[in-house]
Short mmCIF file of C-alpha atoms and ligand atoms in Angstrom, two decimals:
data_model
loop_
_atom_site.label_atom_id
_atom_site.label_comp_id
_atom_site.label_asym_id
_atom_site.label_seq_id
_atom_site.Cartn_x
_atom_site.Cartn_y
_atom_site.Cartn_z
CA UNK A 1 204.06 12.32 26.47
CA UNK A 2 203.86 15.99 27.55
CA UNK A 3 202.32 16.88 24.48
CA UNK A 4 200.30 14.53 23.66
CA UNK A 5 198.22 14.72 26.55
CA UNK A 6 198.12 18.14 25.82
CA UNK A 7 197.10 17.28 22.39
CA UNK A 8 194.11 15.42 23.69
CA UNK A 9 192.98 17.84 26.32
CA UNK A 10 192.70 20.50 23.51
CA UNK A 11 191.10 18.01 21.16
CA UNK A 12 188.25 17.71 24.11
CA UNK A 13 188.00 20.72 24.80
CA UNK A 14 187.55 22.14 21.45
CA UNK A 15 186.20 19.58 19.39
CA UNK A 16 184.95 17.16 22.36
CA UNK A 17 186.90 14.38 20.68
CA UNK A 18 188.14 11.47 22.38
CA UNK A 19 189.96 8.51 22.24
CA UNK A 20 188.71 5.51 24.12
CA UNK A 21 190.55 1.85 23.72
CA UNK A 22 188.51 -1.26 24.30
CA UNK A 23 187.23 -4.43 23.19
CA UNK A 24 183.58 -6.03 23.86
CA UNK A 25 182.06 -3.23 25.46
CA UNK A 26 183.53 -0.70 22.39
CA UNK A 27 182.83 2.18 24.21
CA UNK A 28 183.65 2.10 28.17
CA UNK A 29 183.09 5.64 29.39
CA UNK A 30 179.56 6.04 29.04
CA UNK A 31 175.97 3.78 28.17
CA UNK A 32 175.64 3.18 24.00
CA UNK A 33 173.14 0.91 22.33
CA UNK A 34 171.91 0.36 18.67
CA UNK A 35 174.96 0.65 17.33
CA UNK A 36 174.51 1.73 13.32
CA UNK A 37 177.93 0.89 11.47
CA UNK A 38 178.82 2.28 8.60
CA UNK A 39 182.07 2.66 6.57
CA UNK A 40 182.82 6.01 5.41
CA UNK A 41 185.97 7.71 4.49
CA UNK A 42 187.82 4.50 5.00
CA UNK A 43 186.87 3.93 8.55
CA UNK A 44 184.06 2.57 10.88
CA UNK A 45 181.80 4.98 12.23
CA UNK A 46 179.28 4.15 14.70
CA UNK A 47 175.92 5.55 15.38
CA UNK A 48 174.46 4.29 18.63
CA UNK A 49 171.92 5.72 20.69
CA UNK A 50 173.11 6.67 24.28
CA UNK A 51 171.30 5.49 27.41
CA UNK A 52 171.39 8.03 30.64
CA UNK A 53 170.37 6.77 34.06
CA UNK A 54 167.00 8.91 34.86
CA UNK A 55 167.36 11.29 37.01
CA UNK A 56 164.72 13.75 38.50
CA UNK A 57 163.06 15.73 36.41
CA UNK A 58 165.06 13.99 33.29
CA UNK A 59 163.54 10.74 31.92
CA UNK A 60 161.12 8.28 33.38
CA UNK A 61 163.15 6.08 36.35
CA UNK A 62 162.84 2.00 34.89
CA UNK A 63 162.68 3.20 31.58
CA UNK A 64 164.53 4.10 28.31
CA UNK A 65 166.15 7.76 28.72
CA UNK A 66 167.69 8.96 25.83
CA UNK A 67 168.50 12.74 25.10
CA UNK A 68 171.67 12.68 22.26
CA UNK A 69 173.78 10.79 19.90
CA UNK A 70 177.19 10.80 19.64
CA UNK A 71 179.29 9.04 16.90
CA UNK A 72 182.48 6.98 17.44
CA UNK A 73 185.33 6.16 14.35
CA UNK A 74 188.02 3.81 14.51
CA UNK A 75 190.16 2.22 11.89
CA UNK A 76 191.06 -0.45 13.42
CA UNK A 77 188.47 -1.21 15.83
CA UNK A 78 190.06 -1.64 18.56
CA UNK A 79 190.75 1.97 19.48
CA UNK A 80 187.53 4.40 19.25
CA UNK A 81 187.34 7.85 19.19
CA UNK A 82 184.36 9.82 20.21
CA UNK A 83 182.88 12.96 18.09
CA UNK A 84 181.13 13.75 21.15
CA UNK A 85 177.19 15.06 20.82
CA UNK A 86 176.03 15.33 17.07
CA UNK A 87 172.39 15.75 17.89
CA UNK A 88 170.53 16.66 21.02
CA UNK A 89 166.70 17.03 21.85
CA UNK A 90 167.54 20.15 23.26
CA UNK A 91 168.63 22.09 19.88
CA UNK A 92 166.24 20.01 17.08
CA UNK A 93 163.46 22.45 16.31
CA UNK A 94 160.39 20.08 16.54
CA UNK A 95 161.55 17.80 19.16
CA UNK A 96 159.87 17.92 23.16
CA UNK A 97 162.67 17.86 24.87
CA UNK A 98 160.86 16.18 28.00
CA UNK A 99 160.60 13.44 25.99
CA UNK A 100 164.10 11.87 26.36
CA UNK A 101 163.06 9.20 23.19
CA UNK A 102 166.11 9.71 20.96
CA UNK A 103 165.95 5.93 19.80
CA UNK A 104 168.06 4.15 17.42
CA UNK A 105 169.48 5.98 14.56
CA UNK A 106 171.03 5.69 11.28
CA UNK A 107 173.45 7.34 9.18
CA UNK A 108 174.10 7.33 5.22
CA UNK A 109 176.08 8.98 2.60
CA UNK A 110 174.17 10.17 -0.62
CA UNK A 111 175.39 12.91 -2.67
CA UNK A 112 178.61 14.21 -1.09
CA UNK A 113 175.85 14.51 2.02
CA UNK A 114 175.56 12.48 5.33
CA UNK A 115 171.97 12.38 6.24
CA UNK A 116 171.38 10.93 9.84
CA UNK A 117 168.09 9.79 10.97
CA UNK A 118 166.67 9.47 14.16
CA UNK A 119 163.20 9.09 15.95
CA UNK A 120 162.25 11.16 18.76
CA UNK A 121 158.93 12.61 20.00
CA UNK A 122 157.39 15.63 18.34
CA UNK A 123 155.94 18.74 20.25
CA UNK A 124 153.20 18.45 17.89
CA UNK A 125 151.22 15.71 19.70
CA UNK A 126 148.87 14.40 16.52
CA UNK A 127 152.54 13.09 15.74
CA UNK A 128 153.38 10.18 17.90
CA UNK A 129 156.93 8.96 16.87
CA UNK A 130 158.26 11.99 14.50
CA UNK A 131 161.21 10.69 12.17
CA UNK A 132 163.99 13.64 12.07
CA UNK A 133 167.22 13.86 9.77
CA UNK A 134 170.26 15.53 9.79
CA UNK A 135 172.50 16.87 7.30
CA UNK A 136 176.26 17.61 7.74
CA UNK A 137 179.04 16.74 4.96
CA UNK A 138 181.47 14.57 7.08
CA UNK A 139 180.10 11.49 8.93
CA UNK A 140 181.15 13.20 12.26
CA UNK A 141 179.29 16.56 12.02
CA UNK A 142 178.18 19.29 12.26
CA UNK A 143 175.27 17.89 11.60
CA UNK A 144 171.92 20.64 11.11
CA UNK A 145 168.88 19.34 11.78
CA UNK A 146 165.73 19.89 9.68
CA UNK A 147 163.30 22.23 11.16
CA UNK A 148 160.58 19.25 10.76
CA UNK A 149 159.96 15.44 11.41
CA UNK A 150 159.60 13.79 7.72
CA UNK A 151 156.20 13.79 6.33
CA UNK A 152 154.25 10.66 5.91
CA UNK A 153 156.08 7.82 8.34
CA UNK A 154 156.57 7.74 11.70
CA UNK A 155 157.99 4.48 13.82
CA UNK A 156 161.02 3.97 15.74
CA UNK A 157 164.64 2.81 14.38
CA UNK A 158 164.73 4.14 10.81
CA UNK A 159 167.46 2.33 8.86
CA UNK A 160 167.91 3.48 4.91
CA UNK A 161 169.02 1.30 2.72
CA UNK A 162 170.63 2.65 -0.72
CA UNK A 163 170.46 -0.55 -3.78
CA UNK A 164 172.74 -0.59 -6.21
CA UNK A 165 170.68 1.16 -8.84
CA UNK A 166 170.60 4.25 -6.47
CA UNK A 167 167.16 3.92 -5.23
CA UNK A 168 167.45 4.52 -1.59
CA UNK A 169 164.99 3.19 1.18
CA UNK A 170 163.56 3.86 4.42
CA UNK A 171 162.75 1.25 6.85
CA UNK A 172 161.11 1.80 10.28
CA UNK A 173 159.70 -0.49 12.77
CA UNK A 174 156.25 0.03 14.58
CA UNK A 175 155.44 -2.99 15.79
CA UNK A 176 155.44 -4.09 12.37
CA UNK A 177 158.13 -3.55 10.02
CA UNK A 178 157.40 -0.93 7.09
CA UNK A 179 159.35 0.05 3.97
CA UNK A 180 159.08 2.85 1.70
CA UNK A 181 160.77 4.21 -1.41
CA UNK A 182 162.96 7.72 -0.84
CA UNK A 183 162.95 10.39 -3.37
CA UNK A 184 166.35 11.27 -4.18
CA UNK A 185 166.64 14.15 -2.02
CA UNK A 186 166.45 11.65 0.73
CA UNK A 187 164.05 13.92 2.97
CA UNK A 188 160.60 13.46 1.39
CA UNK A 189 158.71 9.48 0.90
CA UNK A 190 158.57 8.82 -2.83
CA UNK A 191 155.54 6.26 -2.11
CA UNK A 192 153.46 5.38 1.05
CA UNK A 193 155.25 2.97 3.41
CA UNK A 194 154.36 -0.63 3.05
CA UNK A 195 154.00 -3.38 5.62
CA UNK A 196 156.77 -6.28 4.90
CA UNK A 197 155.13 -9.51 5.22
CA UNK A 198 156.08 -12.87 5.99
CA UNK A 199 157.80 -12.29 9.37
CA UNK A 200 156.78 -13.46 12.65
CA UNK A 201 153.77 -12.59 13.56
CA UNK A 202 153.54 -13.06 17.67
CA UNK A 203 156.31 -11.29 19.55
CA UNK A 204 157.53 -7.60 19.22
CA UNK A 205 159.75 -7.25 16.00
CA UNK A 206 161.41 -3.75 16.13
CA UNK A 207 165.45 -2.19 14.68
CA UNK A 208 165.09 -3.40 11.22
CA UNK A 209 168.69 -3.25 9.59
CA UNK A 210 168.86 -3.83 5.71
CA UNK A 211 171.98 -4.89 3.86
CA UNK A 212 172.64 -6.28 0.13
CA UNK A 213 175.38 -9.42 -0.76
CA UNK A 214 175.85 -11.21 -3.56
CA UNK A 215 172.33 -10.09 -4.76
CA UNK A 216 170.45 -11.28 -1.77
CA UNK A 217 168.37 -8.83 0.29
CA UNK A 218 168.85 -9.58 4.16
CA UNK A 219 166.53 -7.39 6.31
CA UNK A 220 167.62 -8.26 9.78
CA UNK A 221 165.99 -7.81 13.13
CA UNK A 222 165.23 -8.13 16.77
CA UNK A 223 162.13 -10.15 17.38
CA UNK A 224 160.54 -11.69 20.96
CA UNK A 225 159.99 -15.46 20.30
CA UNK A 226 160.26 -16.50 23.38
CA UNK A 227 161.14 -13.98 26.24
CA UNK A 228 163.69 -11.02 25.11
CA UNK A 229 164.73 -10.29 21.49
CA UNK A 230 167.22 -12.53 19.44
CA UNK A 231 168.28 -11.38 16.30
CA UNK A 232 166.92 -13.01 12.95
CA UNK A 233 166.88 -12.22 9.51
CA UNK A 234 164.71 -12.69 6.36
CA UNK A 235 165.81 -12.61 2.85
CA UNK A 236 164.42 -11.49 -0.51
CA UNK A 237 165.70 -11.10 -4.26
CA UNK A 238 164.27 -7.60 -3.64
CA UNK A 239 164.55 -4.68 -1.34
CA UNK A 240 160.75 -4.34 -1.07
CA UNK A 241 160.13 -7.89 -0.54
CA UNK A 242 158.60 -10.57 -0.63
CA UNK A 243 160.58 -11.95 2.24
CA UNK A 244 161.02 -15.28 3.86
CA UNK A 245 162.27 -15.68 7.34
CA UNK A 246 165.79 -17.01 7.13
CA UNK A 247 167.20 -17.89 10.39
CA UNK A 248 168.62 -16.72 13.71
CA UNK A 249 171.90 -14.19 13.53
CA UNK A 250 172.34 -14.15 17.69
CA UNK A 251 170.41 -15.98 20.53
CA UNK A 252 168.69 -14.49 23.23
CA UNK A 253 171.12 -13.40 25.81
CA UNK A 254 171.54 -15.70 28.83
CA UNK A 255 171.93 -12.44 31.26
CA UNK A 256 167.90 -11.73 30.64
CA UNK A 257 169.03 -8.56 28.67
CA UNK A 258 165.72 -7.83 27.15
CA UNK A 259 166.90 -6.06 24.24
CA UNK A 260 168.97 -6.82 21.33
CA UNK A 261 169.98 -4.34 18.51
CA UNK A 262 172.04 -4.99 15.96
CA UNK A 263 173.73 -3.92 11.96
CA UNK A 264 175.94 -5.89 9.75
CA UNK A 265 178.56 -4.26 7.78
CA UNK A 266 181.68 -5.02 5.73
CA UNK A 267 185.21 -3.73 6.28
CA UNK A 268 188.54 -4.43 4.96
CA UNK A 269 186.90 -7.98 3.68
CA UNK A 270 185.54 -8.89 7.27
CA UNK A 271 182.03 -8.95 7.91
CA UNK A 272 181.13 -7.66 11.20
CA UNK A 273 178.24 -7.65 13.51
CA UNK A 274 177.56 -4.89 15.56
CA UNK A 275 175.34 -5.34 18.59
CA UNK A 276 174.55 -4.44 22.42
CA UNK A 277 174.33 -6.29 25.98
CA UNK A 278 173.70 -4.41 29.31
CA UNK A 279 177.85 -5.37 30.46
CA UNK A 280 178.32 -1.80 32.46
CA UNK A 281 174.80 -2.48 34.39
CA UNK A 282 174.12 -6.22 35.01
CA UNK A 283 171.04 -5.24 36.86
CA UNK A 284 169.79 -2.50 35.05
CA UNK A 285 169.12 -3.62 31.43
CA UNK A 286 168.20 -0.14 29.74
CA UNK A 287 171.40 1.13 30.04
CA UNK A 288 173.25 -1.16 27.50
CA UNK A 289 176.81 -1.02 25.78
CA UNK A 290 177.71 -1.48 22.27
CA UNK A 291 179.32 -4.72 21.14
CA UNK A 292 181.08 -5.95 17.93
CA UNK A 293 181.71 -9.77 16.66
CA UNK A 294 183.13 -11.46 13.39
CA UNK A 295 180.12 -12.46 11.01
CA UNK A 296 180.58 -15.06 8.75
CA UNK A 297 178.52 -16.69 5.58
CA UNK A 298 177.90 -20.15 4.50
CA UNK A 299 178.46 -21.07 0.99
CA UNK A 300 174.44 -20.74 0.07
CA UNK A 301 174.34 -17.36 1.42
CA UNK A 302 172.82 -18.03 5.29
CA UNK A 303 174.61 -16.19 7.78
CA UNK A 304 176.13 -18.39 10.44
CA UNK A 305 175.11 -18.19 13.99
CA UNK A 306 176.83 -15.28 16.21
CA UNK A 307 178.09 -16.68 19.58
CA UNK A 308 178.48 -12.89 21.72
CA UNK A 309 182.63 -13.07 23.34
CA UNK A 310 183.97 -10.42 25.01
CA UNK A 311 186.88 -10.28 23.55
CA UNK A 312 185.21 -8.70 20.04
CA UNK A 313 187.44 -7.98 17.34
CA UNK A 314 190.25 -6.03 16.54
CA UNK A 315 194.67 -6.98 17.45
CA UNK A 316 195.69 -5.43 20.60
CA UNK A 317 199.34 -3.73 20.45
CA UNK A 318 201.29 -5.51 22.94
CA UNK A 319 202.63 -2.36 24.88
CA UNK A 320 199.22 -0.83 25.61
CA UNK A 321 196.94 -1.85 28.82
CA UNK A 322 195.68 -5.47 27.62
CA UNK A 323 192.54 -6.33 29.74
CA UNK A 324 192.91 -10.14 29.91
CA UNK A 325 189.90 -10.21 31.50
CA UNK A 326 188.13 -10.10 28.14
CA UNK A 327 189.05 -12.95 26.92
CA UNK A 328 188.56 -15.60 24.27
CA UNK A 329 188.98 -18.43 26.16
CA UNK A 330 189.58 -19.51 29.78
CA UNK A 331 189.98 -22.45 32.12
CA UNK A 332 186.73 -24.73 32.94
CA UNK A 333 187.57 -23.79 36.57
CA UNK A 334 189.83 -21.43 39.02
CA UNK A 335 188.88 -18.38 36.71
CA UNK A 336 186.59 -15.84 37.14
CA UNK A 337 185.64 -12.11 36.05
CA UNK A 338 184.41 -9.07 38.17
CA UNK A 339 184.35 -5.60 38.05
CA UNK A 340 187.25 -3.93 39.66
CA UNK A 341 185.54 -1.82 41.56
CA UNK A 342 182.06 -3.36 42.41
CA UNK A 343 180.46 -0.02 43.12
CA UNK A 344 177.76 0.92 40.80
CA UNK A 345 179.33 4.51 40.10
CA UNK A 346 182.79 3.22 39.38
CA UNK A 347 181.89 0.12 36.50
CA UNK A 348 183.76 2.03 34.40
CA UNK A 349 186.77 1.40 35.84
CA UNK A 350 186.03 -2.63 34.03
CA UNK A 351 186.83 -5.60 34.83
CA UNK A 352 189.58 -8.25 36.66
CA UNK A 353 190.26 -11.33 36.13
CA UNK A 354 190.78 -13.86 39.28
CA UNK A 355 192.62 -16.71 39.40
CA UNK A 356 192.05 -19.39 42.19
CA UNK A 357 193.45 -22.40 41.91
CA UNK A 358 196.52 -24.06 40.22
CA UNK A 359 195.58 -24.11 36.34
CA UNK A 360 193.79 -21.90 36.39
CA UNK A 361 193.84 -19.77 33.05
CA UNK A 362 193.01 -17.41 30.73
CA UNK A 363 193.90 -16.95 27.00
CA UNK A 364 193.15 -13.27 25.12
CA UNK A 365 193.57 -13.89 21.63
CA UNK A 366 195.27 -11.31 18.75
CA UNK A 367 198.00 -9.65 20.55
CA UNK A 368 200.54 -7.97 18.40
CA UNK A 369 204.08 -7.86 19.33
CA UNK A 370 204.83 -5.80 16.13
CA UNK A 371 208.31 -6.38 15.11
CA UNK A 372 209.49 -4.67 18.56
CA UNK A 373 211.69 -6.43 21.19
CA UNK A 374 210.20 -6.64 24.19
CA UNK A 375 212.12 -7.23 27.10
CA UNK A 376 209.81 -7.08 30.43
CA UNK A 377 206.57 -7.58 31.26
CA UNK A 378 203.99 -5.42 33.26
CA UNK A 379 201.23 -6.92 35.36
CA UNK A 380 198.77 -5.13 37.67
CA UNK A 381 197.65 -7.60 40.16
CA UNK A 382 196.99 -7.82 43.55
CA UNK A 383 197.54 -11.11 45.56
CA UNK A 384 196.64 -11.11 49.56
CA UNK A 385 198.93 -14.62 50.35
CA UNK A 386 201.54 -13.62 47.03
CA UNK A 387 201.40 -15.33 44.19
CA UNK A 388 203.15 -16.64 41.08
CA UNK A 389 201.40 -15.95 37.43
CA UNK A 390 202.78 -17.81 34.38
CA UNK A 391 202.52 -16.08 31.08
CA UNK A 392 202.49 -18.62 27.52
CA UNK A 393 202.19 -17.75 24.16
CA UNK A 394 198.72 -19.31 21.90
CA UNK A 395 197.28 -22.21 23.85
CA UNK A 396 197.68 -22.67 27.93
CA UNK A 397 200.22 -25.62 27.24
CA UNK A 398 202.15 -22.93 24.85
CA UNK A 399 205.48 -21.89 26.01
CA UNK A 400 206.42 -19.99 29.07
CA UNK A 401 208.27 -16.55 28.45
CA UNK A 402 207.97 -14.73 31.71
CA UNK A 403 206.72 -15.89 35.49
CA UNK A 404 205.47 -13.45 37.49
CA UNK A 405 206.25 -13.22 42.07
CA UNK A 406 203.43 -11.19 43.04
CA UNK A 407 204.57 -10.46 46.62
CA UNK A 408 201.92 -10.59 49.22
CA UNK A 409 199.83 -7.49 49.54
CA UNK A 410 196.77 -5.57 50.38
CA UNK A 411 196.67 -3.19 47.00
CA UNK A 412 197.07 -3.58 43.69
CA UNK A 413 200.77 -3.26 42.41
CA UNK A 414 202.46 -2.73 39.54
CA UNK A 415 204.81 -5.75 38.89
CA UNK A 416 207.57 -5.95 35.94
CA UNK A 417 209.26 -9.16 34.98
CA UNK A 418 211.93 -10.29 32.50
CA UNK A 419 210.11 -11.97 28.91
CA UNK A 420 212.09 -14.38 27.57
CA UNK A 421 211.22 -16.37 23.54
CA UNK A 422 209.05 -13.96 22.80
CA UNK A 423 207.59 -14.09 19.19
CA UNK A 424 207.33 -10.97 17.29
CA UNK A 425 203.84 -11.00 15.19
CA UNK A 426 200.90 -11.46 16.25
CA UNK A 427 199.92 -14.20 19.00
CA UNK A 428 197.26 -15.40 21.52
CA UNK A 429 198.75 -14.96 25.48
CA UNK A 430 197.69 -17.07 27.81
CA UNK A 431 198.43 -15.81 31.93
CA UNK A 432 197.89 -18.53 34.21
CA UNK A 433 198.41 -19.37 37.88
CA UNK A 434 201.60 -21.66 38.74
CA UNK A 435 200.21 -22.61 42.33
CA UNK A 436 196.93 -22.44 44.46
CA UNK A 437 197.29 -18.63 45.59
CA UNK A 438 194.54 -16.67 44.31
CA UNK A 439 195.49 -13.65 42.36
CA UNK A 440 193.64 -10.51 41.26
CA UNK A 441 194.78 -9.05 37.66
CA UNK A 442 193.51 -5.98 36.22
CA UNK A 443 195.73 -5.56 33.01
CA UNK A 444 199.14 -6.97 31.51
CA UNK A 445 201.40 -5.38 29.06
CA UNK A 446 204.39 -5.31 27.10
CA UNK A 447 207.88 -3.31 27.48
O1 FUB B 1 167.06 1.90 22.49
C1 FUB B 1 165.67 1.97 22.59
C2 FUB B 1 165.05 0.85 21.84
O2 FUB B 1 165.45 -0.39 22.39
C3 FUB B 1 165.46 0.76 20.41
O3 FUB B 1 164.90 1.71 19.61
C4 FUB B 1 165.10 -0.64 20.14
O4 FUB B 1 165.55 -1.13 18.93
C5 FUB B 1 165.64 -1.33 21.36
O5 FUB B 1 167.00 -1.59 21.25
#
């Protein structure tokens, strides 16, 4: 244990790496939004840009502040690690760093080269929205910026896109949504950026994200058709177009979140949608968190609808913290999810899950119990009038293999029980409440 935490402080301290465990929000220890996935190397990496609360002198308070990018791997995506900064306004040549408009980025491989793009706002003022790249050759840095914004485009949200016959693509959004061929060297516009037609015309329509399956061309994007962005997409037969709006990818969000940013990408034969929602700062929706769902196709190529959960994707190993309290299902009543400590400084301490009345339940699906034997189970609750918790394996009539006595209390405590049946593999857990005594449960986990 010793030297493992050791392992990680030097890991932070010299290559600011770190490992962060979590399901929907990915990333828990700081804002992320426009999360660009890509698979390199064998693994997810994720380019989002990072929201900072304004502060004086840094950013404009109400607004969008933005000064870096990080970039976060996993394999498995359920733990992420964290490359730390890979590009700041502070060290990029042409970039006023007053600005604090690092917007959503992209990354792609071409060439035994990563080339990461980003938008930010030029010292030179007769630019408005310069587009900068990167260059490093691994997808986690260091990355060296070019001493100039690109010539001839300018926008927010650049996405490339690189088709099959090598011809590689850059797509920005300004207002409108423009596309324009890439010489091969992947810095310089091999033609003039043209409009794509055929979208919606009333509403903002900004993050374009292209992708290519079975032959069909899906340019996705966030677009205003009523009063904050959903994601839609538009297909084509070819990357330039002509497109024809296609259909909705993700509804607006309930919570009023006014943006929406999202990129589709394909690992280990899952399709996955990666996305944000403001769940670290309910009332503040400019300082969002990164988000990642299953995405699946019908049989004629439309992508079907992508309800948001909080319990994302990914298996959680049974003996690590399991945060029930994103779950995948729970109880039409009795059950109900704050943050564990409600002050505004401390969300990142997540969420609990609390349990009223008899019944009540909730189930957290993909739980692997390896082929380990557990014997005792680990619960940190708290319980004012005591409590007993019931914990079932798939469905909440599933069987029972351990009941929890929280004992009456004014702090959370750490509480072990005896399992009993318990399935190796991989299962769904369900913890519910045997009587009416509310309960307060921060995590569960396996011995
Ligand atoms: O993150 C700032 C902007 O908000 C992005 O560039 C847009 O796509 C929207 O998500």
């Amino acid at each position: 244990m010793k030297r493992n935490a050791m392992a990680v402080v030097f890991l932070l301290l010299v290559f600011g790496v770190k490992d962060i465990f979590a399901q929907n929000p990915l990333i828990m220890d700081q804002f992320t939004a426009d999360p660009t996935a890509r698979v390199f190397e064998g693994k997810i990496y994720v380019y989002p840009s990072h929201d900072i609360p304004a502060r004086p002198g840094k950013g404009r308070a109400g607004w969008f502040v933005m000064e870096d990018y990080h970039v976060f791997s996993s394999e498995n995506l359920t733990d992420w690690t964290d490359h730390g900064v890979i590009v700041s306004q502070n060290k990029v040549d042409w970039v006023d760093s007053t600005m604090f408009n690092m917007w959503a980025p992209d990354c792609i491989y071409r060439n035994g080269k990563y080339y990461f793009y980003f938008p930010a706002g030029a010292k030179d003022k007769t630019r408005r929205g310069g587009i900068g790249v990167a260059i490093a050759d691994k997808p986690y840095g260091p990355f060296i910026p070019e001493s100039k914004p690109m010539d001839g485009i300018g926008g927010i949200d650049p996405n490339i896109f690189i088709d099959k016959d090598g011809q590689a693509y850059i797509i920005v959004a300004m207002g409108r949504i423009s596309i324009a061929k890439l010489k091969d060297n992947m810095l310089e516009l091999a033609d003039k950026p043209v409009v794509i037609e055929n979208l919606p015309t009333v509403g903002l329509k900004e993050g374009p994200f292209l992708f290519e399956r079975n032959g069909i061309y899906y340019l996705t994007y966030p677009h205003v058709e009523n009063k904050t962005e959903r994601l839609e997409y538009a297909t084509s037969n070819n990357p330039m177009g002509p497109y024809k709006f296609t259909g909705v990818i993700m509804d607006e969000f309930p919570s009023g979140c006014w943006t929406n940013h999202q990129s589709i990408v394909e690992y280990k034969g899952q399709w996955y949608l990666f996305y944000h929602h403001n769940d670290l700062s309910p009332n503040f929706d400019k300082n969002r968190s990164i988000r990642a769902d299953s995405l699946f196709f019908n049989s004629d190529g439309t992508i079907k609808k992508v309800i948001p959960t909080l319990r994302g994707v990914g298996i959680t190993d049974a003996s690590k913290k399991i945060q029930i309290d994103r779950y995948s299902l729970k109880s039409n009543s009795g059950a109900t999810i704050d943050f564990v400590n409600p002050d505004t400084l401390k969300r990142w301490e997540g969420w609990k899950t609390i349990l009223s009345s008899s019944d009540a339940w909730v189930q957290y699906n993909s739980v692997d119990f390896g082929s380990k034997k557990f014997t005792t189970v680990n619960v940190n609750a708290f319980s004012k009038s005591g409590s007993i918790l019931q914990v079932k394996l798939e469905n909440a009539n599933g069987p029972i293999v351990a009941q929890i006595e929280i004992p009456a209390g004014n702090d959370w405590k750490n509480i072990k029980a005896p399992v009993s049946m318990l399935k190796q593999g991989i299962h769904n857990l369900v913890v519910s409440l045997k009587d009416n005594k509310p309960v307060e449960i921060d995590w569960i986990s396996f011995e």
